[in-house]
PDB file of C-alpha atoms and ligand atoms in Angstrom:
ATOM      1  CA  UNK A 240       0.000   0.000   0.000  1.00 92.00           C
ATOM      2  CA  UNK A 241       1.664   3.196  -1.219  1.00 96.00           C
ATOM      3  CA  UNK A 242      -1.055   5.571   0.056  1.00 98.00           C
ATOM      4  CA  UNK A 243      -4.276   5.202   2.056  1.00 98.00           C
ATOM      5  CA  UNK A 244      -6.922   7.209   0.242  1.00 98.00           C
ATOM      6  CA  UNK A 245      -9.867   4.802  -0.066  1.00 98.00           C
ATOM      7  CA  UNK A 246     -11.541   1.761   1.444  1.00 97.00           C
ATOM      8  CA  UNK A 247     -10.279   0.001  -1.697  1.00 96.00           C
ATOM      9  CA  UNK A 248      -6.729   0.321  -0.316  1.00 98.00           C
ATOM     10  CA  UNK A 249      -7.554  -2.242   2.408  1.00 98.00           C
ATOM     11  CA  UNK A 250      -6.337  -5.601   1.062  1.00 97.00           C
ATOM     12  CA  UNK A 251      -8.053  -7.839   3.649  1.00 98.00           C
ATOM     13  CA  UNK A 252     -10.646  -6.182   5.865  1.00 98.00           C
ATOM     14  CA  UNK A 253     -10.901  -9.252   8.074  1.00 98.00           C
ATOM     15  CA  UNK A 254      -7.163  -9.199   8.802  1.00 98.00           C
ATOM     16  CA  UNK A 255      -7.144  -5.440   9.308  1.00 98.00           C
ATOM     17  CA  UNK A 256     -10.004  -5.583  11.828  1.00 98.00           C
ATOM     18  CA  UNK A 257      -8.218  -8.349  13.716  1.00 98.00           C
ATOM     19  CA  UNK A 258      -5.048  -6.264  13.793  1.00 98.00           C
ATOM     20  CA  UNK A 259      -6.929  -3.107  14.845  1.00 98.00           C
ATOM     21  CA  UNK A 260      -8.426  -5.014  17.796  1.00 98.00           C
ATOM     22  CA  UNK A 261      -4.935  -6.130  18.832  1.00 98.00           C
ATOM     23  CA  UNK A 262      -3.645  -2.527  18.635  1.00 98.00           C
ATOM     24  CA  UNK A 263      -6.533  -1.414  20.813  1.00 98.00           C
ATOM     25  CA  UNK A 264      -5.493  -3.979  23.444  1.00 98.00           C
ATOM     26  CA  UNK A 265      -1.854  -2.826  23.415  1.00 98.00           C
ATOM     27  CA  UNK A 266      -1.722   0.678  21.865  1.00 98.00           C
ATOM     28  CA  UNK A 267       1.943   1.315  22.776  1.00 98.00           C
ATOM     29  CA  UNK A 268       3.308  -2.072  21.703  1.00 98.00           C
ATOM     30  CA  UNK A 269       4.901  -0.546  18.580  1.00 98.00           C
ATOM     31  CA  UNK A 270       6.122   2.651  20.246  1.00 98.00           C
ATOM     32  CA  UNK A 271       9.554   2.352  18.545  1.00 98.00           C
ATOM     33  CA  UNK A 272       8.229   1.820  15.014  1.00 98.00           C
ATOM     34  CA  UNK A 273       7.802   5.529  14.284  1.00 98.00           C
ATOM     35  CA  UNK A 274      10.850   6.845  16.125  1.00 98.00           C
ATOM     36  CA  UNK A 275      12.545   9.598  14.137  1.00 98.00           C
ATOM     37  CA  UNK A 276       9.581   9.794  11.717  1.00 98.00           C
ATOM     38  CA  UNK A 277       7.284  12.770  11.299  1.00 98.00           C
ATOM     39  CA  UNK A 278       3.597  12.807  10.466  1.00 98.00           C
ATOM     40  CA  UNK A 279       2.355  16.022   8.846  1.00 98.00           C
ATOM     41  CA  UNK A 280      -1.347  16.848   8.914  1.00 98.00           C
ATOM     42  CA  UNK A 281      -2.793  19.482   6.576  1.00 98.00           C
ATOM     43  CA  UNK A 282      -6.349  20.593   7.322  1.00 98.00           C
ATOM     44  CA  UNK A 283      -8.234  22.516   4.666  1.00 98.00           C
ATOM     45  CA  UNK A 284     -11.399  22.070   6.817  1.00 97.00           C
ATOM     46  CA  UNK A 285     -12.348  21.909  10.496  1.00 97.00           C
ATOM     47  CA  UNK A 286     -11.915  18.817  12.640  1.00 98.00           C
ATOM     48  CA  UNK A 287     -12.044  17.524  16.194  1.00 98.00           C
ATOM     49  CA  UNK A 288     -11.903  13.732  15.993  1.00 98.00           C
ATOM     50  CA  UNK A 289      -9.732  13.279  12.915  1.00 98.00           C
ATOM     51  CA  UNK A 290      -7.180  15.776  14.112  1.00 98.00           C
ATOM     52  CA  UNK A 291      -6.819  14.468  17.667  1.00 98.00           C
ATOM     53  CA  UNK A 292      -7.221  10.739  16.991  1.00 98.00           C
ATOM     54  CA  UNK A 293      -4.650  10.774  14.178  1.00 98.00           C
ATOM     55  CA  UNK A 294      -2.205  12.648  16.399  1.00 98.00           C
ATOM     56  CA  UNK A 295      -2.842  10.177  19.215  1.00 98.00           C
ATOM     57  CA  UNK A 296      -2.298   7.286  16.808  1.00 98.00           C
ATOM     58  CA  UNK A 297       1.029   8.739  15.695  1.00 98.00           C
ATOM     59  CA  UNK A 298       2.133   9.326  19.294  1.00 98.00           C
ATOM     60  CA  UNK A 299       1.275   5.697  20.121  1.00 98.00           C
ATOM     61  CA  UNK A 300       3.708   4.702  17.366  1.00 98.00           C
ATOM     62  CA  UNK A 301       6.442   7.047  18.615  1.00 98.00           C
ATOM     63  CA  UNK A 302       6.109   9.507  15.713  1.00 98.00           C
ATOM     64  CA  UNK A 303       6.458  13.269  15.887  1.00 98.00           C
ATOM     65  CA  UNK A 304       3.483  15.218  14.537  1.00 98.00           C
ATOM     66  CA  UNK A 305       3.211  18.615  12.892  1.00 98.00           C
ATOM     67  CA  UNK A 306      -0.188  20.063  12.096  1.00 98.00           C
ATOM     68  CA  UNK A 307      -1.177  22.964   9.876  1.00 98.00           C
ATOM     69  CA  UNK A 308      -4.618  24.504   9.368  1.00 97.00           C
ATOM     70  CA  UNK A 309      -3.825  24.976   5.724  1.00 94.00           C
ATOM     71  CA  UNK A 310      -7.210  26.421   4.798  1.00 86.00           C
ATOM     72  CA  UNK A 311      -6.647  29.271   7.278  1.00 91.00           C
ATOM     73  CA  UNK A 312      -2.876  29.684   7.490  1.00 95.00           C
ATOM     74  CA  UNK A 313      -1.458  28.350   4.210  1.00 95.00           C
ATOM     75  CA  UNK A 314      -0.915  30.244   0.979  1.00 97.00           C
ATOM     76  CA  UNK A 315      -3.896  29.930  -1.344  1.00 97.00           C
ATOM     77  CA  UNK A 316      -2.958  27.028  -3.625  1.00 97.00           C
ATOM     78  CA  UNK A 317      -3.101  26.757  -7.398  1.00 97.00           C
ATOM     79  CA  UNK A 318      -3.772  23.262  -8.765  1.00 96.00           C
ATOM     80  CA  UNK A 319      -4.078  23.809 -12.514  1.00 95.00           C
ATOM     81  CA  UNK A 320      -0.965  23.331 -14.647  1.00 95.00           C
ATOM     82  CA  UNK A 321       0.250  26.047 -16.957  1.00 96.00           C
ATOM     83  CA  UNK A 322      -1.721  28.811 -15.223  1.00 96.00           C
ATOM     84  CA  UNK A 323      -0.471  32.390 -15.230  1.00 98.00           C
ATOM     85  CA  UNK A 324      -0.604  32.887 -11.463  1.00 98.00           C
ATOM     86  CA  UNK A 325      -1.514  36.551 -11.392  1.00 98.00           C
ATOM     87  CA  UNK A 326      -4.715  36.012  -9.346  1.00 97.00           C
ATOM     88  CA  UNK A 327      -5.303  35.160  -5.666  1.00 96.00           C
ATOM     89  CA  UNK A 328      -3.438  31.843  -5.579  1.00 97.00           C
ATOM     90  CA  UNK A 329       0.110  32.428  -4.345  1.00 97.00           C
ATOM     91  CA  UNK A 330       1.620  28.930  -4.394  1.00 98.00           C
ATOM     92  CA  UNK A 331       1.352  25.990  -6.760  1.00 98.00           C
ATOM     93  CA  UNK A 332       0.667  22.496  -5.406  1.00 98.00           C
ATOM     94  CA  UNK A 333       3.719  21.349  -7.395  1.00 98.00           C
ATOM     95  CA  UNK A 334       5.964  23.244  -4.965  1.00 98.00           C
ATOM     96  CA  UNK A 335       3.793  22.833  -1.854  1.00 98.00           C
ATOM     97  CA  UNK A 336       3.636  19.031  -2.154  1.00 98.00           C
ATOM     98  CA  UNK A 337       7.365  18.687  -2.792  1.00 98.00           C
ATOM     99  CA  UNK A 338       8.211  21.076   0.063  1.00 98.00           C
ATOM    100  CA  UNK A 339       6.007  19.212   2.565  1.00 98.00           C
ATOM    101  CA  UNK A 340       7.708  15.991   1.459  1.00 98.00           C
ATOM    102  CA  UNK A 341      11.007  17.428   2.791  1.00 98.00           C
ATOM    103  CA  UNK A 342       9.592  17.857   6.317  1.00 98.00           C
ATOM    104  CA  UNK A 343       7.420  14.766   6.721  1.00 98.00           C
ATOM    105  CA  UNK A 344       7.553  10.987   6.290  1.00 98.00           C
ATOM    106  CA  UNK A 345       3.772  10.556   6.012  1.00 98.00           C
ATOM    107  CA  UNK A 346       1.230  13.245   5.143  1.00 98.00           C
ATOM    108  CA  UNK A 347      -2.462  13.387   6.119  1.00 98.00           C
ATOM    109  CA  UNK A 348      -4.770  15.682   4.145  1.00 98.00           C
ATOM    110  CA  UNK A 349      -8.338  16.794   4.840  1.00 98.00           C
ATOM    111  CA  UNK A 350     -10.076  18.590   1.970  1.00 98.00           C
ATOM    112  CA  UNK A 351     -13.861  18.316   1.718  1.00 98.00           C
ATOM    113  CA  UNK A 352     -16.065  18.561  -1.336  1.00 98.00           C
ATOM    114  CA  UNK A 353     -17.036  22.159  -2.055  1.00 97.00           C
ATOM    115  CA  UNK A 354     -20.496  21.023  -3.274  1.00 98.00           C
ATOM    116  CA  UNK A 355     -20.661  23.616  -6.058  1.00 98.00           C
ATOM    117  CA  UNK A 356     -19.601  21.556  -9.072  1.00 98.00           C
ATOM    118  CA  UNK A 357     -19.904  17.758  -8.984  1.00 98.00           C
ATOM    119  CA  UNK A 358     -17.363  17.113 -11.720  1.00 97.00           C
ATOM    120  CA  UNK A 359     -14.827  19.367  -9.991  1.00 97.00           C
ATOM    121  CA  UNK A 360     -15.328  17.636  -6.612  1.00 98.00           C
ATOM    122  CA  UNK A 361     -15.134  14.188  -8.198  1.00 98.00           C
ATOM    123  CA  UNK A 362     -11.749  15.088  -9.660  1.00 97.00           C
ATOM    124  CA  UNK A 363     -10.525  15.338  -6.015  1.00 97.00           C
ATOM    125  CA  UNK A 364      -8.437  18.419  -6.848  1.00 96.00           C
ATOM    126  CA  UNK A 365      -6.633  18.771  -3.515  1.00 98.00           C
ATOM    127  CA  UNK A 366      -5.999  15.107  -2.734  1.00 98.00           C
ATOM    128  CA  UNK A 367      -4.974  14.271  -6.291  1.00 98.00           C
ATOM    129  CA  UNK A 368      -2.966  17.489  -6.584  1.00 98.00           C
ATOM    130  CA  UNK A 369      -0.814  16.383  -3.657  1.00 98.00           C
ATOM    131  CA  UNK A 370      -0.763  12.718  -4.735  1.00 98.00           C
ATOM    132  CA  UNK A 371       0.690  13.765  -8.079  1.00 98.00           C
ATOM    133  CA  UNK A 372       3.647  15.602  -6.568  1.00 98.00           C
ATOM    134  CA  UNK A 373       4.535  14.196  -3.128  1.00 98.00           C
ATOM    135  CA  UNK A 374       7.349  11.715  -2.579  1.00 98.00           C
ATOM    136  CA  UNK A 375       5.838  10.360   0.680  1.00 98.00           C
ATOM    137  CA  UNK A 376       2.705   8.328   1.529  1.00 98.00           C
ATOM    138  CA  UNK A 377      -0.589  10.202   1.879  1.00 98.00           C
ATOM    139  CA  UNK A 378      -3.453   9.374   4.250  1.00 99.00           C
ATOM    140  CA  UNK A 379      -6.922  10.632   3.352  1.00 98.00           C
ATOM    141  CA  UNK A 380      -8.378  12.448   6.381  1.00 98.00           C
ATOM    142  CA  UNK A 381     -11.659  12.993   4.435  1.00 98.00           C
ATOM    143  CA  UNK A 382     -11.665  14.078   0.854  1.00 98.00           C
ATOM    144  CA  UNK A 383     -14.480  15.036  -1.499  1.00 97.00           C
ATOM    145  CA  UNK A 384     -15.442  11.414  -2.066  1.00 98.00           C
ATOM    146  CA  UNK A 385     -14.251   9.312   0.873  1.00 98.00           C
ATOM    147  CA  UNK A 386     -13.612   9.254   4.620  1.00 98.00           C
ATOM    148  CA  UNK A 387     -11.879   5.884   4.919  1.00 98.00           C
ATOM    149  CA  UNK A 388     -10.438   6.310   8.430  1.00 98.00           C
ATOM    150  CA  UNK A 389     -13.953   6.970   9.732  1.00 98.00           C
ATOM    151  CA  UNK A 390     -15.365   3.915   8.016  1.00 98.00           C
ATOM    152  CA  UNK A 391     -12.559   1.686   9.228  1.00 98.00           C
ATOM    153  CA  UNK A 392     -13.358   2.829  12.786  1.00 99.00           C
ATOM    154  CA  UNK A 393     -17.067   2.243  12.112  1.00 99.00           C
ATOM    155  CA  UNK A 394     -16.385  -1.289  10.871  1.00 98.00           C
ATOM    156  CA  UNK A 395     -14.303  -1.994  13.980  1.00 98.00           C
ATOM    157  CA  UNK A 396     -17.105  -0.670  16.217  1.00 98.00           C
ATOM    158  CA  UNK A 397     -19.719  -2.754  14.447  1.00 98.00           C
ATOM    159  CA  UNK A 398     -17.494  -5.824  14.661  1.00 98.00           C
ATOM    160  CA  UNK A 399     -17.096  -5.308  18.433  1.00 98.00           C
ATOM    161  CA  UNK A 400     -20.862  -4.926  19.017  1.00 98.00           C
ATOM    162  CA  UNK A 401     -22.327  -7.498  16.654  1.00 98.00           C
ATOM    163  CA  UNK A 402     -24.331 -10.267  18.310  1.00 97.00           C
ATOM    164  CA  UNK A 403     -25.303 -12.027  15.077  1.00 97.00           C
ATOM    165  CA  UNK A 404     -23.255 -13.633  12.324  1.00 97.00           C
ATOM    166  CA  UNK A 405     -25.042 -11.432   9.770  1.00 98.00           C
ATOM    167  CA  UNK A 406     -26.596  -8.314  11.334  1.00 98.00           C
ATOM    168  CA  UNK A 407     -28.972  -5.979   9.533  1.00 98.00           C
ATOM    169  CA  UNK A 408     -27.346  -2.568   9.019  1.00 99.00           C
ATOM    170  CA  UNK A 409     -29.315   0.436   7.768  1.00 99.00           C
ATOM    171  CA  UNK A 410     -27.724   3.650   6.539  1.00 99.00           C
ATOM    172  CA  UNK A 411     -30.399   6.281   7.069  1.00 99.00           C
ATOM    173  CA  UNK A 412     -30.377   9.816   5.670  1.00 98.00           C
ATOM    174  CA  UNK A 413     -31.224  12.367   8.350  1.00 98.00           C
ATOM    175  CA  UNK A 414     -32.208  16.051   8.134  1.00 98.00           C
ATOM    176  CA  UNK A 415     -29.674  18.840   8.401  1.00 98.00           C
ATOM    177  CA  UNK A 416     -29.948  22.595   7.821  1.00 97.00           C
ATOM    178  CA  UNK A 417     -26.713  22.734   5.811  1.00 97.00           C
ATOM    179  CA  UNK A 418     -25.642  20.916   2.636  1.00 98.00           C
ATOM    180  CA  UNK A 419     -23.216  18.162   3.657  1.00 98.00           C
ATOM    181  CA  UNK A 420     -20.829  16.084   1.518  1.00 98.00           C
ATOM    182  CA  UNK A 421     -21.252  12.422   0.550  1.00 98.00           C
ATOM    183  CA  UNK A 422     -17.845  11.149   1.688  1.00 98.00           C
ATOM    184  CA  UNK A 423     -18.910   9.457   4.939  1.00 98.00           C
ATOM    185  CA  UNK A 424     -21.886   7.741   3.318  1.00 98.00           C
ATOM    186  CA  UNK A 425     -19.760   6.624   0.345  1.00 98.00           C
ATOM    187  CA  UNK A 426     -17.038   5.070   2.496  1.00 98.00           C
ATOM    188  CA  UNK A 427     -19.542   3.487   4.889  1.00 98.00           C
ATOM    189  CA  UNK A 428     -21.332   1.793   1.987  1.00 98.00           C
ATOM    190  CA  UNK A 429     -18.022   0.614   0.505  1.00 98.00           C
ATOM    191  CA  UNK A 430     -16.802  -0.927   3.754  1.00 98.00           C
ATOM    192  CA  UNK A 431     -20.149  -2.510   4.704  1.00 98.00           C
ATOM    193  CA  UNK A 432     -20.295  -4.107   1.246  1.00 98.00           C
ATOM    194  CA  UNK A 433     -17.122  -5.962   2.262  1.00 98.00           C
ATOM    195  CA  UNK A 434     -18.493  -7.168   5.618  1.00 98.00           C
ATOM    196  CA  UNK A 435     -20.834 -10.068   6.449  1.00 98.00           C
ATOM    197  CA  UNK A 436     -23.853  -7.788   7.029  1.00 98.00           C
ATOM    198  CA  UNK A 437     -27.182  -7.118   5.302  1.00 98.00           C
ATOM    199  CA  UNK A 438     -26.849  -3.476   4.329  1.00 98.00           C
ATOM    200  CA  UNK A 439     -29.676  -1.267   3.102  1.00 98.00           C
ATOM    201  CA  UNK A 440     -29.963   2.469   2.539  1.00 99.00           C
ATOM    202  CA  UNK A 441     -32.976   4.677   3.192  1.00 98.00           C
ATOM    203  CA  UNK A 442     -33.455   8.283   2.143  1.00 98.00           C
ATOM    204  CA  UNK A 443     -36.141  10.622   0.799  1.00 98.00           C
ATOM    205  CA  UNK A 444     -36.703  10.947  -2.958  1.00 97.00           C
ATOM    206  CA  UNK A 445     -33.992  13.074  -4.554  1.00 97.00           C
ATOM    207  CA  UNK A 446     -31.216  11.968  -2.208  1.00 98.00           C
ATOM    208  CA  UNK A 447     -29.908   8.996  -4.206  1.00 98.00           C
ATOM    209  CA  UNK A 448     -26.166   8.527  -3.832  1.00 98.00           C
ATOM    210  CA  UNK A 449     -23.738   7.741  -6.646  1.00 98.00           C
ATOM    211  CA  UNK A 450     -25.148   4.602  -8.316  1.00 98.00           C
ATOM    212  CA  UNK A 451     -21.651   3.220  -8.917  1.00 98.00           C
ATOM    213  CA  UNK A 452     -21.050   3.191  -5.155  1.00 98.00           C
ATOM    214  CA  UNK A 453     -24.511   1.973  -4.115  1.00 98.00           C
ATOM    215  CA  UNK A 454     -24.291  -0.914  -6.596  1.00 98.00           C
ATOM    216  CA  UNK A 455     -26.600  -3.804  -5.617  1.00 98.00           C
ATOM    217  CA  UNK A 456     -27.290  -2.484  -2.077  1.00 98.00           C
ATOM    218  CA  UNK A 457     -31.086  -2.186  -1.576  1.00 98.00           C
ATOM    219  CA  UNK A 458     -32.420   1.388  -1.405  1.00 98.00           C
ATOM    220  CA  UNK A 459     -35.711   2.252   0.308  1.00 98.00           C
ATOM    221  CA  UNK A 460     -37.649   5.496   0.681  1.00 98.00           C
ATOM    222  CA  UNK A 461     -39.694   4.648   3.787  1.00 98.00           C
ATOM    223  CA  UNK A 462     -37.658   4.961   6.988  1.00 98.00           C
ATOM    224  CA  UNK A 463     -40.079   3.072   9.237  1.00 97.00           C
ATOM    225  CA  UNK A 464     -40.114   0.117   6.853  1.00 98.00           C
ATOM    226  CA  UNK A 465     -36.317   0.212   6.399  1.00 98.00           C
ATOM    227  CA  UNK A 466     -35.573   0.225  10.143  1.00 98.00           C
ATOM    228  CA  UNK A 467     -37.804  -2.777  10.853  1.00 98.00           C
ATOM    229  CA  UNK A 468     -35.630  -5.455  12.491  1.00 98.00           C
ATOM    230  CA  UNK A 469     -32.417  -3.408  12.183  1.00 98.00           C
ATOM    231  CA  UNK A 470     -29.482  -4.305  14.424  1.00 98.00           C
ATOM    232  CA  UNK A 471     -27.476  -1.155  13.598  1.00 99.00           C
ATOM    233  CA  UNK A 472     -28.746   2.189  12.318  1.00 99.00           C
ATOM    234  CA  UNK A 473     -26.079   4.493  10.907  1.00 99.00           C
ATOM    235  CA  UNK A 474     -27.458   8.019  10.603  1.00 98.00           C
ATOM    236  CA  UNK A 475     -25.914  10.476   8.179  1.00 98.00           C
ATOM    237  CA  UNK A 476     -27.053  13.679   6.528  1.00 98.00           C
ATOM    238  CA  UNK A 477     -26.013  14.389   2.969  1.00 98.00           C
ATOM    239  CA  UNK A 478     -27.008  16.907   0.343  1.00 98.00           C
ATOM    240  CA  UNK A 479     -28.600  15.889  -2.950  1.00 98.00           C
ATOM    241  CA  UNK A 480     -26.256  14.211  -5.412  1.00 98.00           C
ATOM    242  CA  UNK A 481     -28.458  14.728  -8.490  1.00 96.00           C
ATOM    243  CA  UNK A 482     -29.314  18.356  -7.600  1.00 97.00           C
ATOM    244  CA  UNK A 483     -25.740  18.659  -6.543  1.00 98.00           C
ATOM    245  CA  UNK A 484     -25.126  20.182  -3.128  1.00 98.00           C
ATOM    246  CA  UNK A 485     -28.741  21.266  -2.546  1.00 98.00           C
ATOM    247  CA  UNK A 486     -30.837  20.746   0.589  1.00 98.00           C
ATOM    248  CA  UNK A 487     -34.172  19.503  -0.805  1.00 97.00           C
ATOM    249  CA  UNK A 488     -35.890  18.879   2.529  1.00 97.00           C
ATOM    250  CA  UNK A 489     -35.308  19.245   6.271  1.00 97.00           C
ATOM    251  CA  UNK A 490     -38.335  17.087   7.117  1.00 97.00           C
ATOM    252  CA  UNK A 491     -38.048  16.469  10.897  1.00 98.00           C
ATOM    253  CA  UNK A 492     -39.912  13.160  10.481  1.00 98.00           C
ATOM    254  CA  UNK A 493     -36.561  11.660   9.380  1.00 98.00           C
ATOM    255  CA  UNK A 494     -34.848  12.386  12.746  1.00 98.00           C
ATOM    256  CA  UNK A 495     -33.809   9.175  14.529  1.00 98.00           C
ATOM    257  CA  UNK A 496     -35.611   8.519  17.827  1.00 98.00           C
ATOM    258  CA  UNK A 497     -35.638   5.693  20.394  1.00 98.00           C
ATOM    259  CA  UNK A 498     -39.095   4.703  19.158  1.00 98.00           C
ATOM    260  CA  UNK A 499     -37.726   4.200  15.639  1.00 98.00           C
ATOM    261  CA  UNK A 500     -34.588   2.378  16.790  1.00 98.00           C
ATOM    262  CA  UNK A 501     -36.434  -0.136  18.939  1.00 97.00           C
ATOM    263  CA  UNK A 502     -33.516  -2.357  20.000  1.00 95.00           C
ATOM    264  CA  UNK A 503     -31.031  -1.265  17.323  1.00 98.00           C
ATOM    265  CA  UNK A 504     -27.635   0.273  18.078  1.00 98.00           C
ATOM    266  CA  UNK A 505     -27.179   3.837  16.896  1.00 98.00           C
ATOM    267  CA  UNK A 506     -24.106   4.976  14.971  1.00 99.00           C
ATOM    268  CA  UNK A 507     -23.002   8.393  13.690  1.00 98.00           C
ATOM    269  CA  UNK A 508     -19.580   9.739  12.745  1.00 98.00           C
ATOM    270  CA  UNK A 509     -20.038  13.022  14.732  1.00 98.00           C
ATOM    271  CA  UNK A 510     -20.324  15.944  14.987  1.00 98.00           C
ATOM    272  CA  UNK A 511     -24.074  15.531  15.270  1.00 98.00           C
ATOM    273  CA  UNK A 512     -26.862  18.087  15.661  1.00 98.00           C
ATOM    274  CA  UNK A 513     -28.970  16.995  18.621  1.00 98.00           C
ATOM    275  CA  UNK A 514     -32.731  16.930  18.069  1.00 98.00           C
ATOM    276  CA  UNK A 515     -32.261  17.558  14.350  1.00 98.00           C
ATOM    277  CA  UNK A 516     -30.410  14.431  13.230  1.00 98.00           C
ATOM    278  CA  UNK A 517     -31.075  12.334  16.341  1.00 98.00           C
ATOM    279  CA  UNK A 518     -32.973  12.774  19.592  1.00 98.00           C
ATOM    280  CA  UNK A 519     -31.053  13.550  22.787  1.00 98.00           C
ATOM    281  CA  UNK A 520     -32.501  10.423  24.358  1.00 98.00           C
ATOM    282  CA  UNK A 521     -30.772   8.227  21.770  1.00 98.00           C
ATOM    283  CA  UNK A 522     -27.360   9.785  22.349  1.00 98.00           C
ATOM    284  CA  UNK A 523     -27.782   9.406  26.112  1.00 98.00           C
ATOM    285  CA  UNK A 524     -28.922   5.785  25.833  1.00 98.00           C
ATOM    286  CA  UNK A 525     -26.862   2.586  25.945  1.00 98.00           C
ATOM    287  CA  UNK A 526     -27.880   2.004  22.328  1.00 98.00           C
ATOM    288  CA  UNK A 527     -25.609   4.818  21.152  1.00 98.00           C
ATOM    289  CA  UNK A 528     -22.146   3.770  19.917  1.00 99.00           C
ATOM    290  CA  UNK A 529     -21.003   7.233  18.854  1.00 98.00           C
ATOM    291  CA  UNK A 530     -18.345   7.695  21.557  1.00 98.00           C
ATOM    292  CA  UNK A 531     -16.926   4.239  20.887  1.00 98.00           C
ATOM    293  CA  UNK A 532     -16.788   5.055  17.154  1.00 98.00           C
ATOM    294  CA  UNK A 533     -14.800   8.179  18.018  1.00 98.00           C
ATOM    295  CA  UNK A 534     -12.529   6.146  20.310  1.00 98.00           C
ATOM    296  CA  UNK A 535     -11.908   3.646  17.525  1.00 98.00           C
ATOM    297  CA  UNK A 536     -10.731   6.419  15.224  1.00 99.00           C
ATOM    298  CA  UNK A 537      -7.390   6.218  17.064  1.00 98.00           C
ATOM    299  CA  UNK A 538      -6.893   2.523  16.302  1.00 98.00           C
ATOM    300  CA  UNK A 539      -8.052   2.842  12.708  1.00 98.00           C
ATOM    301  CA  UNK A 540      -5.520   5.623  12.145  1.00 98.00           C
ATOM    302  CA  UNK A 541      -2.840   3.737  14.079  1.00 98.00           C
ATOM    303  CA  UNK A 542      -3.279   0.657  11.931  1.00 98.00           C
ATOM    304  CA  UNK A 543      -2.983   2.695   8.725  1.00 98.00           C
ATOM    305  CA  UNK A 544       0.124   4.537   9.949  1.00 98.00           C
ATOM    306  CA  UNK A 545       1.674   1.259  11.099  1.00 98.00           C
ATOM    307  CA  UNK A 546       1.131  -0.302   7.668  1.00 98.00           C
ATOM    308  CA  UNK A 547       2.713   2.709   5.966  1.00 98.00           C
ATOM    309  CA  UNK A 548       5.691   2.740   8.360  1.00 98.00           C
ATOM    310  CA  UNK A 549       6.303  -0.982   7.893  1.00 97.00           C
ATOM    311  CA  UNK A 550       6.518  -0.912   4.111  1.00 91.00           C
TER     312      UNK A 550
HETATM  313  N1   CP B   7     -16.023  12.239  12.207  1.00 96.94           N
HETATM  314  C1   CP B   7     -15.088  13.158  11.950  1.00 96.94           C
HETATM  315  O1   CP B   7     -14.376  13.075  10.948  1.00 96.94           O
HETATM  316  O2   CP B   7     -14.992  14.136  12.886  1.00 96.94           O
HETATM  317  P1   CP B   7     -14.172  15.495  12.689  1.00 96.94           P
HETATM  318  O3   CP B   7     -14.798  16.203  11.499  1.00 96.94           O
HETATM  319  O4   CP B   7     -14.355  16.256  13.968  1.00 96.94           O
HETATM  320  O5   CP B   7     -12.749  15.171  12.417  1.00 96.94           O
END
């Protein structure tokens, strides 16, 4: 594995989950592996969990970490080749990527979809801009299309809490006042499609995700029907994919409640808007796994960094 940018970079999910569980048991076992190595983290967008859990993961491996809020503090970057740079962008990614490669041994990048132009977002301009010019491995800390560290942590959490050989997992769209990207939903679908679970997706009309990612996974439009008999409900808000980046509805009837969950476990990547996406009572109940998902972000990141250090 040269870089970790997608769920598709995981060669054997079963082996990785086994290894992640072992790291969780003994987080400092490989404290010497990263000695003398530096992890650089560039954030073009806000973060709590990704930033702290990835730092914690690196510290558990003995690495040094340097972090930059690139979106706020960095020079505005140019990504197009051959441009006459007489506008606002002061630095080309060709230099930025090669410069960062001098300071770091592994580089994490967070750069969300801008949700203005689907084709532009799907070209992953920031992630691919750096991938084209770095000489070190890159870890995707959430790009326009994927959030693989989150989904690896989600898979680990689900694995730890499953009580059936083949649980029913439902990814449910939930309301949100702001247009949100598709990355978490995309990566969750991709990783669940590789696990022994029965996955289905439920959302209102107009919120279909990329058909190439959904593939054969069943899609429903009635939340009550979809949640019937669910063992895990993964709530996520996303903006329309067809009417790209638009909020088509904020219908509060789609909020997840204890009544809807019945006995199912509740999952969400966080941050979550209480009483919009999910009722307070769910988050305060034993059915909520959200804090454990956040905890598992450390071991997901640690496993990825360990794999990159070992190669
Ligand atoms: N789930 C997640 O990625 O959280 P942050 O945006 O806070 O990093």
